[in-house]
C-alpha cells in the first residue's frame, strides 16, 4: 500500500533514524527436499519463531512491553534465524484500516494501557500507520540479520482459527478470493527488494465447512503464481487443508506450477490435533507410533523418496505451563520425528501476552516462549530442549560420510561418549557420531574400534572393544521404534535410559512397556532414542 504524499517526509525520516543498516540475505531456492542459498547451493535451514501481528490491533505483539530492537535482539539470543510474522489481508487492502495511525486504533479498542506501553517503549510507532509499523518490524528484523516469512494469517484482523469464523476458506464471509489476491500482490510488491523477506505464506490454515480440494487447487495456484510474478526472488510457502495438517491429496495430484524452484510446503502439528484424551488414556508408545504414522500419511511423505520437496513445519507448539501431560508427550514425539527428518521449523509462539484477544485485554499466552512481561523465558529449559531445531543436521552439499546422532527427544540432548568409555547426554552441538548398520548389530562409535555395550539392569552403559557379544547387539523395539535394547543372559531386554531429568548419565534398564499388547500405561519417554542421520 503506498504511503500518502503528505506523510512521506515524516515517515522517511523516522525510518532513516530507526533502520539504517538493513542486512540482505541472498535469495533462497529449493533443491529436492531442501531449502538452499540460491547462489551457493548450500542448505539454509529455517529455525523460526512465530510473531503475531494479525489480531485487531494490527500491530506486532509486545511493543508495549519492550523496545522493538530489544525484542529482535532476544530472538537472536534464543538462536532463531527467522521469524514468521503474521498479517491480515484487510490491513493491505482497506485504507481505512492500513492507513490509520496505530495510536488511533489502540484508542478505538480501549487499549489505554497498551498505548501507554507503546509510548514508553516505541514512541515513534504510535504515529505510524499500521502498514508502516509492520514494515518497521520487518526492517528491524533485517537490520539484525533475521530472515522473515510473511504469513497471511487471516483476512479480517482477529484471533485465528475457529472452525467457522468466516476466515477459513475461499468464499467465506471475510475471505473474498479477489481481495485476498490483491492483498498478496500488495505485500509482495511492498516488500520487494527487502532481502530479509525470504518468502510469503499465501494463506494460513484453510478450514471450515466450505473447505474442499477442488477449490483449493486453483486458488492456491493463482495466489502462488501472482506472488512469484510480483517477486520472483522469494520462496512461496503453501499449505494444505484442515488447519494446515493435511497435504495427503498431493499424492494423487501435485500442486504445480514449478515456479522456478520456489515452492515450499508447510504443515502444522499440535498436541490438540485429533483426540487429545487418547494421549492420556492409552499406552504412550502406541499413541506415539500412531501419531507418527499420521504425520507421515498427511504431510511427512513429501520429504521422503525420489520426488521429495521441502516441508516446513511452520507451526508447532505446546503449553509451557507444565500442566498438560498430553502436551509433554506430544512434544517428545514431534521433536523425535522432526529432528529425524531435520525439518525446517517455526515454533508457536514468541509472545508472552496479547494486547487484545477474543475480547480479553492483556491475555496471557501459555504457549509463549517469553513470559507475560516479555522479560525472560517462560520455561528455563527452553534453550536446551529446542537446540536441535536450530542445528543443521543434514546438508545436501556436504561431502562427509553418513552417520547417526542418537537423540533423546524428552531432554533435547544427544548421546555423547567421553574419554572414560562412558556415555552421557550432552548438548547436541557436542554430539558423537555413531554407526548402526543393521537391527540387532552393534552401535559403533565412529572413528574408533569401540561399540556400545549394556552391562546390567540399572548400571551405566559403556563402550567396549568386544562388538560381538550379546550385550553389544542392539535392536529398535516397541511400536514407536524409539526404544533401543540389548538382551542380557536371561533374555531380558535392557533399554538405553536417561537416568533422570537432572542427570546426564545414560543407564541400561529393563524396557518399559516394550510389549505393547500388554496395555502397559507406564511412560517410556525416558527411554526414547531417535537415530538421526547426519552428514555434517
Coordinates of C-alpha atoms in Angstrom, one line a residue:
X1 CA 0.0 0.0 0.0
X2 CA 1.6 3.4 -1.0
X3 CA 2.3 5.9 1.7
X4 CA 0.3 9.2 1.2
X5 CA 2.5 12.0 -0.1
X6 CA 1.7 14.2 2.9
X7 CA 3.2 11.7 5.3
X8 CA 6.1 10.6 3.2
X9 CA 8.8 13.0 4.5
X10 CA 8.0 12.3 8.1
X11 CA 8.0 8.5 7.6
X12 CA 11.2 8.6 5.6
X13 CA 12.9 10.5 8.5
X14 CA 11.6 8.1 11.1
X15 CA 12.7 5.0 9.1
X16 CA 16.2 6.6 8.4
X17 CA 16.7 7.2 12.1
X18 CA 15.4 3.7 13.2
X19 CA 16.7 1.4 10.5
X20 CA 20.0 2.4 8.9
X21 CA 21.7 -0.9 8.1
X22 CA 19.3 -3.5 6.7
X23 CA 21.0 -6.8 6.0
X24 CA 20.2 -8.6 2.8
X25 CA 20.5 -12.4 2.9
X26 CA 20.9 -14.0 -0.5
X27 CA 17.7 -15.2 -2.2
X28 CA 16.6 -18.7 -1.2
X29 CA 15.6 -21.5 -3.5
X30 CA 14.9 -25.2 -3.3
X31 CA 16.9 -28.3 -4.2
X32 CA 14.9 -31.5 -3.9
X33 CA 13.7 -31.6 -0.3
X34 CA 15.9 -28.8 0.9
X35 CA 15.8 -25.0 1.1
X36 CA 19.1 -23.7 -0.1
X37 CA 21.0 -20.5 -0.8
X38 CA 20.2 -19.7 -4.4
X39 CA 23.8 -18.6 -5.1
X40 CA 25.9 -21.2 -3.3
X41 CA 23.5 -24.2 -3.3
X42 CA 24.3 -24.7 0.4
X43 CA 21.4 -25.5 2.7
X44 CA 19.7 -22.6 4.5
X45 CA 17.8 -24.2 7.4
X46 CA 14.9 -22.1 8.7
X47 CA 14.7 -22.1 12.5
X48 CA 11.9 -19.7 13.1
X49 CA 9.6 -18.4 15.8
X50 CA 6.1 -17.1 15.1
X51 CA 5.4 -13.4 16.0
X52 CA 1.8 -12.3 15.6
X53 CA 0.6 -9.1 14.1
X54 CA -2.8 -10.2 12.7
X55 CA -5.2 -9.5 15.6
X56 CA -7.5 -6.5 15.9
X57 CA -4.7 -4.0 17.0
X58 CA -2.9 -5.0 13.7
X59 CA 0.5 -4.5 15.5
X60 CA 3.2 -6.9 16.3
X61 CA 2.6 -8.1 19.8
X62 CA 4.8 -6.9 22.7
X63 CA 5.7 -3.4 21.5
X64 CA 4.0 -2.2 24.7
X65 CA 6.4 -4.3 26.8
X66 CA 9.8 -3.8 25.2
X67 CA 11.6 -1.7 22.5
X68 CA 11.3 -3.3 19.1
X69 CA 15.1 -3.7 18.8
X70 CA 15.3 -5.4 22.2
X71 CA 12.6 -8.0 21.2
X72 CA 14.5 -8.8 18.0
X73 CA 17.8 -9.0 19.9
X74 CA 16.2 -11.5 22.2
X75 CA 15.1 -13.6 19.2
X76 CA 18.7 -13.7 18.1
X77 CA 19.9 -14.6 21.6
X78 CA 17.5 -17.5 21.5
X79 CA 19.2 -18.5 18.3
X80 CA 16.3 -18.2 15.9
X81 CA 17.4 -17.1 12.5
X82 CA 13.9 -16.4 11.2
X83 CA 10.5 -15.0 12.2
X84 CA 7.2 -16.0 10.7
X85 CA 5.4 -12.6 11.0
X86 CA 1.6 -12.8 10.6
X87 CA -0.6 -10.2 8.8
X88 CA -4.2 -9.7 7.9
X89 CA -5.4 -9.1 4.4
X90 CA -7.6 -6.1 5.2
X91 CA -4.5 -4.2 6.5
X92 CA -3.2 -4.1 3.0
X93 CA -6.4 -3.9 1.0
X94 CA -8.5 -1.4 3.0
X95 CA -7.0 2.0 3.5
X96 CA -9.4 2.8 6.4
X97 CA -7.5 0.1 8.4
X98 CA -4.0 0.0 6.9
X99 CA -3.5 3.8 6.7
X100 CA -5.0 4.5 10.2
X101 CA -2.4 5.6 12.8
X102 CA -1.6 2.9 15.3
X103 CA -2.4 5.1 18.3
X104 CA -5.9 5.8 16.9
X105 CA -6.7 2.1 16.6
X106 CA -5.5 1.4 20.2
X107 CA -7.8 4.3 21.3
X108 CA -10.7 2.8 19.4
X109 CA -10.2 -0.6 21.1
X110 CA -9.9 1.0 24.5
X111 CA -6.4 -0.2 25.0
X112 CA -5.1 2.7 27.0
X113 CA -2.6 0.6 29.0
X114 CA -1.1 -0.9 25.8
X115 CA -0.9 2.5 24.2
X116 CA 1.0 3.9 27.2
X117 CA 3.4 1.0 27.0
X118 CA 4.0 1.6 23.3
X119 CA 4.5 5.3 24.0
X120 CA 7.2 4.4 26.5
X121 CA 9.0 1.7 24.6
X122 CA 8.4 2.5 20.9
X123 CA 7.0 6.1 20.8
X124 CA 7.5 6.6 17.1
X125 CA 5.2 3.7 16.3
X126 CA 2.1 5.4 17.6
X127 CA 2.1 8.0 14.8
X128 CA 2.9 5.4 12.1
X129 CA 0.1 3.8 10.1
X130 CA -0.3 0.0 10.6
X131 CA 1.4 -0.8 7.3
X132 CA 4.3 1.4 8.3
X133 CA 4.6 -0.1 11.7
X134 CA 4.5 -3.6 10.2
X135 CA 7.3 -2.6 7.8
X136 CA 9.3 -1.2 10.7
X137 CA 9.3 -4.6 12.4
X138 CA 10.3 -6.3 9.1
X139 CA 13.2 -3.7 8.8
X140 CA 14.4 -4.2 12.3
X141 CA 14.5 -8.0 11.8
X142 CA 16.5 -7.4 8.7
X143 CA 18.8 -4.9 10.5
X144 CA 19.7 -7.6 13.0
X145 CA 20.1 -10.4 10.4
X146 CA 16.9 -12.3 11.0
X147 CA 15.0 -13.7 8.0
X148 CA 11.3 -13.1 7.7
X149 CA 8.4 -15.2 6.4
X150 CA 5.3 -13.1 5.8
X151 CA 2.3 -15.2 6.7
X152 CA -1.2 -14.2 5.5
X153 CA -2.9 -15.5 8.7
X154 CA -6.5 -14.1 8.2
X155 CA -8.4 -11.7 6.1
X156 CA -10.3 -9.8 8.8
X157 CA -8.0 -8.9 11.8
X158 CA -9.0 -11.3 14.6
X159 CA -7.8 -14.4 16.5
X160 CA -7.4 -17.5 14.4
X161 CA -8.6 -20.2 13.9
X162 CA -12.1 -21.4 14.9
X163 CA -13.8 -23.8 12.5
X164 CA -16.4 -21.4 11.1
X165 CA -15.0 -17.9 11.9
X166 CA -15.6 -16.5 8.4
X167 CA -11.8 -16.5 7.6
X168 CA -11.3 -20.2 6.9
X169 CA -11.9 -20.9 3.2
X170 CA -12.3 -19.1 -0.1
X171 CA -15.8 -17.6 -0.3
X172 CA -16.3 -17.4 3.5
X173 CA -17.8 -14.2 4.9
X174 CA -14.5 -12.4 5.3
X175 CA -12.5 -14.4 2.7
X176 CA -13.1 -12.9 -0.7
X177 CA -10.7 -14.5 -3.1
X178 CA -10.2 -11.5 -5.2
X179 CA -9.5 -9.2 -2.2
X180 CA -7.1 -11.9 -0.9
X181 CA -5.2 -11.9 -4.2
X182 CA -4.9 -8.1 -4.2
X183 CA -3.5 -8.4 -0.7
X184 CA -0.9 -11.0 -1.7
X185 CA 0.3 -8.8 -4.6
X186 CA 0.3 -5.7 -2.4
X187 CA 2.5 -7.4 0.2
X188 CA 4.8 -9.0 -2.4
X189 CA 5.3 -5.6 -4.1
X190 CA 5.6 -3.6 -0.8
X191 CA 8.5 -5.8 0.4
X192 CA 10.2 -6.4 -2.9
X193 CA 13.9 -5.7 -2.5
X194 CA 13.9 -6.5 1.2
X195 CA 16.5 -9.3 1.3
X196 CA 15.4 -10.4 4.7
X197 CA 12.0 -11.4 3.4
X198 CA 12.6 -14.9 2.2
X199 CA 9.1 -16.0 1.5
X200 CA 5.4 -15.2 1.9
X201 CA 2.9 -17.9 3.0
X202 CA -0.2 -17.1 0.9
X203 CA -2.7 -18.4 3.5
X204 CA -2.7 -19.9 6.9
X205 CA -4.8 -22.9 8.0
X206 CA -7.5 -23.4 5.4
X207 CA -10.5 -25.0 7.2
X208 CA -14.2 -24.9 7.8
X209 CA -17.4 -26.3 6.4
X210 CA -16.6 -25.0 2.8
X211 CA -13.1 -26.4 2.5
X212 CA -12.5 -28.8 -0.4
X213 CA -9.7 -30.0 -2.6
X214 CA -11.4 -28.9 -5.8
X215 CA -11.4 -25.2 -4.9
X216 CA -8.1 -25.2 -3.1
X217 CA -6.1 -26.2 -6.1
X218 CA -6.9 -23.3 -8.5
X219 CA -6.9 -20.6 -5.8
X220 CA -3.6 -21.6 -4.3
X221 CA -2.0 -22.0 -7.8
X222 CA -3.2 -18.5 -8.7
X223 CA -2.0 -17.0 -5.4
X224 CA 1.4 -18.7 -5.6
X225 CA 1.8 -17.6 -9.2
X226 CA 0.9 -13.9 -8.5
X227 CA 3.3 -13.8 -5.6
X228 CA 6.1 -15.3 -7.8
X229 CA 5.4 -12.8 -10.6
X230 CA 5.4 -9.9 -8.2
X231 CA 8.7 -11.0 -6.5
X232 CA 10.5 -14.0 -8.2
X233 CA 13.2 -14.0 -5.6
X234 CA 11.1 -15.3 -2.7
X235 CA 10.0 -18.7 -1.7
X236 CA 6.3 -19.4 -1.9
X237 CA 5.1 -21.4 1.1
X238 CA 1.8 -23.2 0.6
X239 CA -0.3 -25.3 2.9
X240 CA -3.0 -27.9 2.8
X241 CA -6.4 -28.4 4.4
X242 CA -7.8 -29.0 7.9
X243 CA -5.8 -26.3 9.7
X244 CA -2.7 -27.0 7.5
X245 CA -2.4 -30.5 8.8
X246 CA -3.3 -32.4 5.6
X247 CA -1.4 -32.4 2.3
X248 CA -2.3 -36.0 1.5
X249 CA -4.2 -35.0 -1.6
X250 CA -0.9 -34.2 -3.2
X251 CA -0.2 -37.9 -3.5
X252 CA -2.6 -38.1 -6.3
X253 CA -2.4 -34.6 -7.8
X254 CA 0.6 -32.4 -7.5
X255 CA 0.1 -28.7 -7.0
X256 CA 2.1 -27.3 -9.9
X257 CA 3.4 -25.0 -11.4
X258 CA 7.1 -25.3 -10.8
X259 CA 7.8 -21.6 -10.1
X260 CA 11.5 -22.0 -10.7
X261 CA 12.3 -24.0 -7.6
X262 CA 10.5 -21.7 -5.2
X263 CA 7.5 -23.7 -3.7
X264 CA 7.8 -25.0 -0.1
X265 CA 5.1 -26.9 1.6
X266 CA 4.0 -26.2 5.2
X267 CA 2.3 -28.3 7.8
X268 CA 1.1 -27.6 11.3
X269 CA 1.3 -30.0 14.3
X270 CA -0.1 -29.5 17.8
X271 CA -1.0 -31.7 20.7
X272 CA -4.7 -30.9 20.3
X273 CA -4.7 -32.4 16.8
X274 CA -7.1 -35.4 16.9
X275 CA -8.4 -36.8 20.2
X276 CA -6.3 -35.2 22.9
X277 CA -7.7 -37.5 25.6
X278 CA -6.2 -40.5 23.8
X279 CA -2.7 -39.4 24.7
X280 CA -3.6 -39.7 28.4
X281 CA -5.7 -42.9 28.5
X282 CA -3.9 -45.2 26.0
X283 CA -0.4 -46.7 26.1
X284 CA 2.1 -43.9 25.4
X285 CA 4.2 -45.8 22.9
X286 CA 1.2 -46.9 20.9
X287 CA -0.1 -43.3 20.7
X288 CA 3.3 -42.2 19.6
X289 CA 3.5 -44.7 16.8
X290 CA 0.0 -43.9 15.6
X291 CA 0.8 -40.1 15.7
X292 CA 4.0 -40.5 13.7
X293 CA 2.2 -42.6 11.1
X294 CA -0.5 -39.9 10.8
X295 CA 2.2 -37.2 10.4
X296 CA 3.8 -39.3 7.6
X297 CA 0.5 -40.0 5.9
X298 CA -0.7 -36.4 5.9
X299 CA 2.4 -34.5 5.2
X300 CA 5.7 -36.2 6.1
X301 CA 5.7 -38.2 2.9
X302 CA 6.6 -35.1 0.9
X303 CA 10.0 -35.0 2.5
X304 CA 10.9 -38.6 1.5
X305 CA 11.6 -40.6 -1.6
X306 CA 12.9 -39.6 -5.1
X307 CA 10.4 -36.8 -5.6
X308 CA 10.9 -35.2 -2.2
X309 CA 10.2 -31.5 -1.7
X310 CA 10.9 -29.0 1.2
X311 CA 8.5 -29.5 4.1
X312 CA 8.3 -26.6 6.6
X313 CA 6.7 -27.2 10.0
X314 CA 5.6 -23.6 10.1
X315 CA 3.6 -24.0 13.4
X316 CA 4.1 -26.5 16.2
X317 CA 3.7 -25.7 19.8
X318 CA 2.7 -26.8 23.3
X319 CA 1.5 -25.5 26.6
X320 CA 4.5 -24.3 28.6
X321 CA 2.7 -24.2 31.9
X322 CA 3.7 -27.8 32.6
X323 CA 0.2 -28.8 33.4
X324 CA -0.6 -30.9 30.4
X325 CA 0.7 -34.5 30.1
X326 CA -0.7 -34.6 26.6
X327 CA 1.4 -31.7 25.5
X328 CA 4.6 -33.1 27.1
X329 CA 4.1 -36.4 25.3
X330 CA 3.3 -34.8 22.1
X331 CA 6.4 -32.7 22.2
X332 CA 8.7 -35.6 22.6
X333 CA 7.0 -37.4 19.7
X334 CA 7.1 -34.4 17.5
X335 CA 10.7 -33.5 18.3
X336 CA 11.9 -37.0 17.6
X337 CA 10.0 -37.0 14.3
X338 CA 11.0 -33.5 13.1
X339 CA 14.7 -33.9 14.2
X340 CA 14.8 -37.3 12.5
X341 CA 13.9 -35.6 9.2
X342 CA 15.8 -32.4 10.1
X343 CA 12.7 -30.3 9.1
X344 CA 12.7 -26.6 8.8
X345 CA 10.5 -25.4 11.7
X346 CA 8.7 -22.4 13.2
X347 CA 7.8 -22.6 16.9
X348 CA 4.4 -21.2 18.1
X349 CA 4.9 -18.7 19.6
X350 CA 7.3 -15.9 20.7
X351 CA 4.8 -13.7 22.6
X352 CA 4.1 -13.9 26.3
X353 CA 0.9 -11.9 26.1
X354 CA -1.6 -10.1 23.8
X355 CA -2.8 -6.5 23.6
X356 CA -6.3 -7.9 23.0
X357 CA -7.5 -11.3 22.1
X358 CA -11.1 -12.6 21.8
X359 CA -12.5 -9.7 23.9
X360 CA -9.9 -10.0 26.6
X361 CA -7.4 -7.2 27.3
X362 CA -3.8 -8.3 28.2
X363 CA -4.3 -12.0 27.9
X364 CA -1.5 -14.4 29.0
X365 CA -0.1 -16.8 26.3
X366 CA 0.9 -20.1 27.9
X367 CA 2.3 -21.3 24.5
X368 CA 4.7 -18.3 24.6
X369 CA 8.5 -18.7 24.7
X370 CA 8.6 -15.5 26.7
X371 CA 6.8 -14.8 30.0
X372 CA 3.9 -12.4 30.3
X373 CA 6.1 -9.3 30.7
X374 CA 8.4 -10.4 27.9
X375 CA 11.3 -10.2 30.4
X376 CA 12.5 -13.8 30.3
X377 CA 11.8 -17.4 29.3
X378 CA 8.5 -19.0 30.4
X379 CA 10.4 -22.3 30.7
X380 CA 14.0 -22.1 31.7
X381 CA 14.8 -25.4 29.9
X382 CA 13.7 -23.9 26.5
X383 CA 17.2 -23.4 25.1
X384 CA 18.3 -26.9 25.9
X385 CA 15.2 -28.8 24.7
X386 CA 14.9 -26.9 21.4
X387 CA 18.6 -26.7 20.5
X388 CA 18.4 -29.4 17.8
X389 CA 15.8 -27.5 15.7
X390 CA 18.4 -24.7 15.4
X391 CA 21.2 -27.0 14.3
X392 CA 21.8 -28.1 10.7
X393 CA 22.0 -31.9 10.8
X394 CA 21.9 -32.7 7.1
X395 CA 23.4 -30.6 4.2
X396 CA 22.9 -31.6 0.6
X397 CA 26.3 -30.0 -0.3
X398 CA 28.2 -32.0 2.4
X399 CA 31.0 -34.4 1.3
X400 CA 31.0 -36.1 4.8
X401 CA 30.0 -39.7 5.1
X402 CA 26.6 -40.6 6.6
X403 CA 26.5 -41.4 10.3
X404 CA 23.9 -41.2 13.1
X405 CA 23.2 -39.0 16.1
X406 CA 21.5 -40.7 19.0
X407 CA 18.9 -38.1 20.1
X408 CA 16.9 -38.1 23.3
X409 CA 13.7 -36.2 22.5
X410 CA 12.5 -35.8 26.0
X411 CA 15.5 -33.8 27.1
X412 CA 16.6 -32.4 23.7
X413 CA 20.1 -33.8 24.3
X414 CA 22.2 -36.2 22.3
X415 CA 24.3 -39.2 23.5
X416 CA 28.0 -38.5 23.7
X417 CA 31.0 -40.6 24.5
X418 CA 33.7 -39.4 26.9
X419 CA 37.3 -40.4 27.4
X420 CA 36.5 -42.9 30.1
X421 CA 34.4 -45.1 27.8
X422 CA 31.3 -43.8 29.4
X423 CA 28.4 -42.2 27.6
X424 CA 26.1 -39.4 28.7
X425 CA 23.5 -36.9 27.4
X426 CA 25.1 -33.7 26.2
X427 CA 24.1 -30.7 24.1
X428 CA 23.7 -31.8 20.5
X429 CA 26.3 -29.4 19.3
X430 CA 28.8 -31.7 21.1
X431 CA 27.3 -34.9 19.8
X432 CA 29.1 -38.1 19.0
X433 CA 28.7 -39.8 15.6
X434 CA 27.6 -43.4 15.6
X435 CA 27.0 -46.2 13.0
X436 CA 24.3 -48.9 13.3
X437 CA 24.3 -50.9 10.1
X438 CA 21.5 -53.4 10.9
X439 CA 18.9 -54.1 13.5
X440 CA 20.5 -56.5 16.0
X441 CA 24.0 -55.3 15.2
X442 CA 26.5 -53.2 17.2
X443 CA 26.3 -49.5 17.7
X444 CA 29.8 -48.3 16.8
X445 CA 31.5 -45.0 17.8
X446 CA 32.7 -43.6 14.5
X447 CA 36.4 -43.3 14.1
X448 CA 37.2 -45.8 16.9
X449 CA 37.1 -49.6 17.4
X450 CA 34.6 -49.1 20.2
X451 CA 31.0 -50.1 20.4
X452 CA 28.1 -49.5 22.8
X453 CA 27.6 -52.2 25.5
X454 CA 25.0 -52.9 28.1
X455 CA 26.4 -54.0 31.5
X456 CA 23.4 -54.9 33.6
X457 CA 20.0 -53.5 34.7
X458 CA 20.4 -50.2 36.4
X459 CA 24.1 -49.7 35.5
X460 CA 25.5 -47.1 33.1
X461 CA 26.0 -48.2 29.5
X462 CA 29.7 -48.2 28.5
X463 CA 31.9 -48.6 25.5
X464 CA 33.7 -51.9 24.7
X465 CA 36.1 -53.3 22.1
X466 CA 34.1 -56.5 22.1
X467 CA 31.5 -55.8 19.4
X468 CA 30.3 -59.4 19.0
X469 CA 28.7 -60.1 22.4
X470 CA 25.0 -60.3 23.1
X471 CA 25.2 -57.1 25.2
X472 CA 26.6 -55.3 22.1
X473 CA 23.7 -56.3 19.8
X474 CA 21.1 -53.6 19.7
X475 CA 17.6 -53.6 18.3
X476 CA 14.9 -51.0 17.9
X477 CA 11.8 -52.4 19.8
X478 CA 8.2 -51.4 20.5
X479 CA 5.7 -49.9 18.1
X480 CA 7.4 -46.5 18.1
X481 CA 10.9 -47.9 17.2
X482 CA 12.3 -45.4 19.7
X483 CA 13.5 -47.9 22.4
X484 CA 17.0 -49.2 21.8
X485 CA 17.6 -52.5 23.5
X486 CA 20.2 -55.2 24.1
X487 CA 19.4 -58.6 25.6
X488 CA 21.1 -59.9 28.8
X489 CA 22.0 -63.5 29.6
X490 CA 18.5 -64.2 31.0
X491 CA 16.8 -63.0 27.8
X492 CA 15.6 -59.7 29.3
X493 CA 15.5 -56.5 27.1
X494 CA 17.7 -53.7 28.5
X495 CA 17.0 -50.3 27.1
X496 CA 19.1 -47.2 27.0
X497 CA 17.5 -44.8 29.6
X498 CA 18.4 -41.3 30.7
X499 CA 18.8 -41.6 34.5
X500 CA 16.7 -38.6 35.4
X501 CA 15.8 -35.1 34.2
X502 CA 18.7 -33.7 36.3
X503 CA 21.3 -36.3 35.3
X504 CA 23.3 -36.7 32.1
X505 CA 24.0 -40.4 32.8
X506 CA 22.7 -43.0 30.4
X507 CA 21.8 -46.3 32.0
X508 CA 20.5 -49.6 30.7
X509 CA 17.2 -50.5 32.4
X510 CA 14.5 -53.0 31.9
X511 CA 12.5 -51.8 28.9
X512 CA 9.2 -50.0 29.8
X513 CA 6.1 -51.2 28.0
X514 CA 8.1 -52.8 25.2
X515 CA 5.3 -55.4 24.8
X516 CA 2.6 -53.0 23.6
X517 CA -0.1 -55.8 23.6
X518 CA 0.1 -55.8 27.4
X519 CA -1.7 -52.4 27.7
X520 CA 1.1 -51.1 29.8
X521 CA 0.3 -47.5 30.9
X522 CA 3.8 -46.6 32.2
X523 CA 5.6 -43.7 30.5
X524 CA 8.6 -44.9 28.4
X525 CA 9.7 -41.4 27.2
X526 CA 13.0 -41.5 29.2
X527 CA 13.9 -44.5 27.0
X528 CA 13.0 -42.9 23.7
X529 CA 16.1 -42.6 21.5
X530 CA 16.0 -41.5 17.9
X531 CA 18.7 -42.5 15.3
X532 CA 19.1 -39.3 13.3
X533 CA 21.1 -39.5 10.1
X534 CA 23.7 -36.8 9.7
X535 CA 26.4 -35.7 7.2
X536 CA 27.6 -32.6 8.9

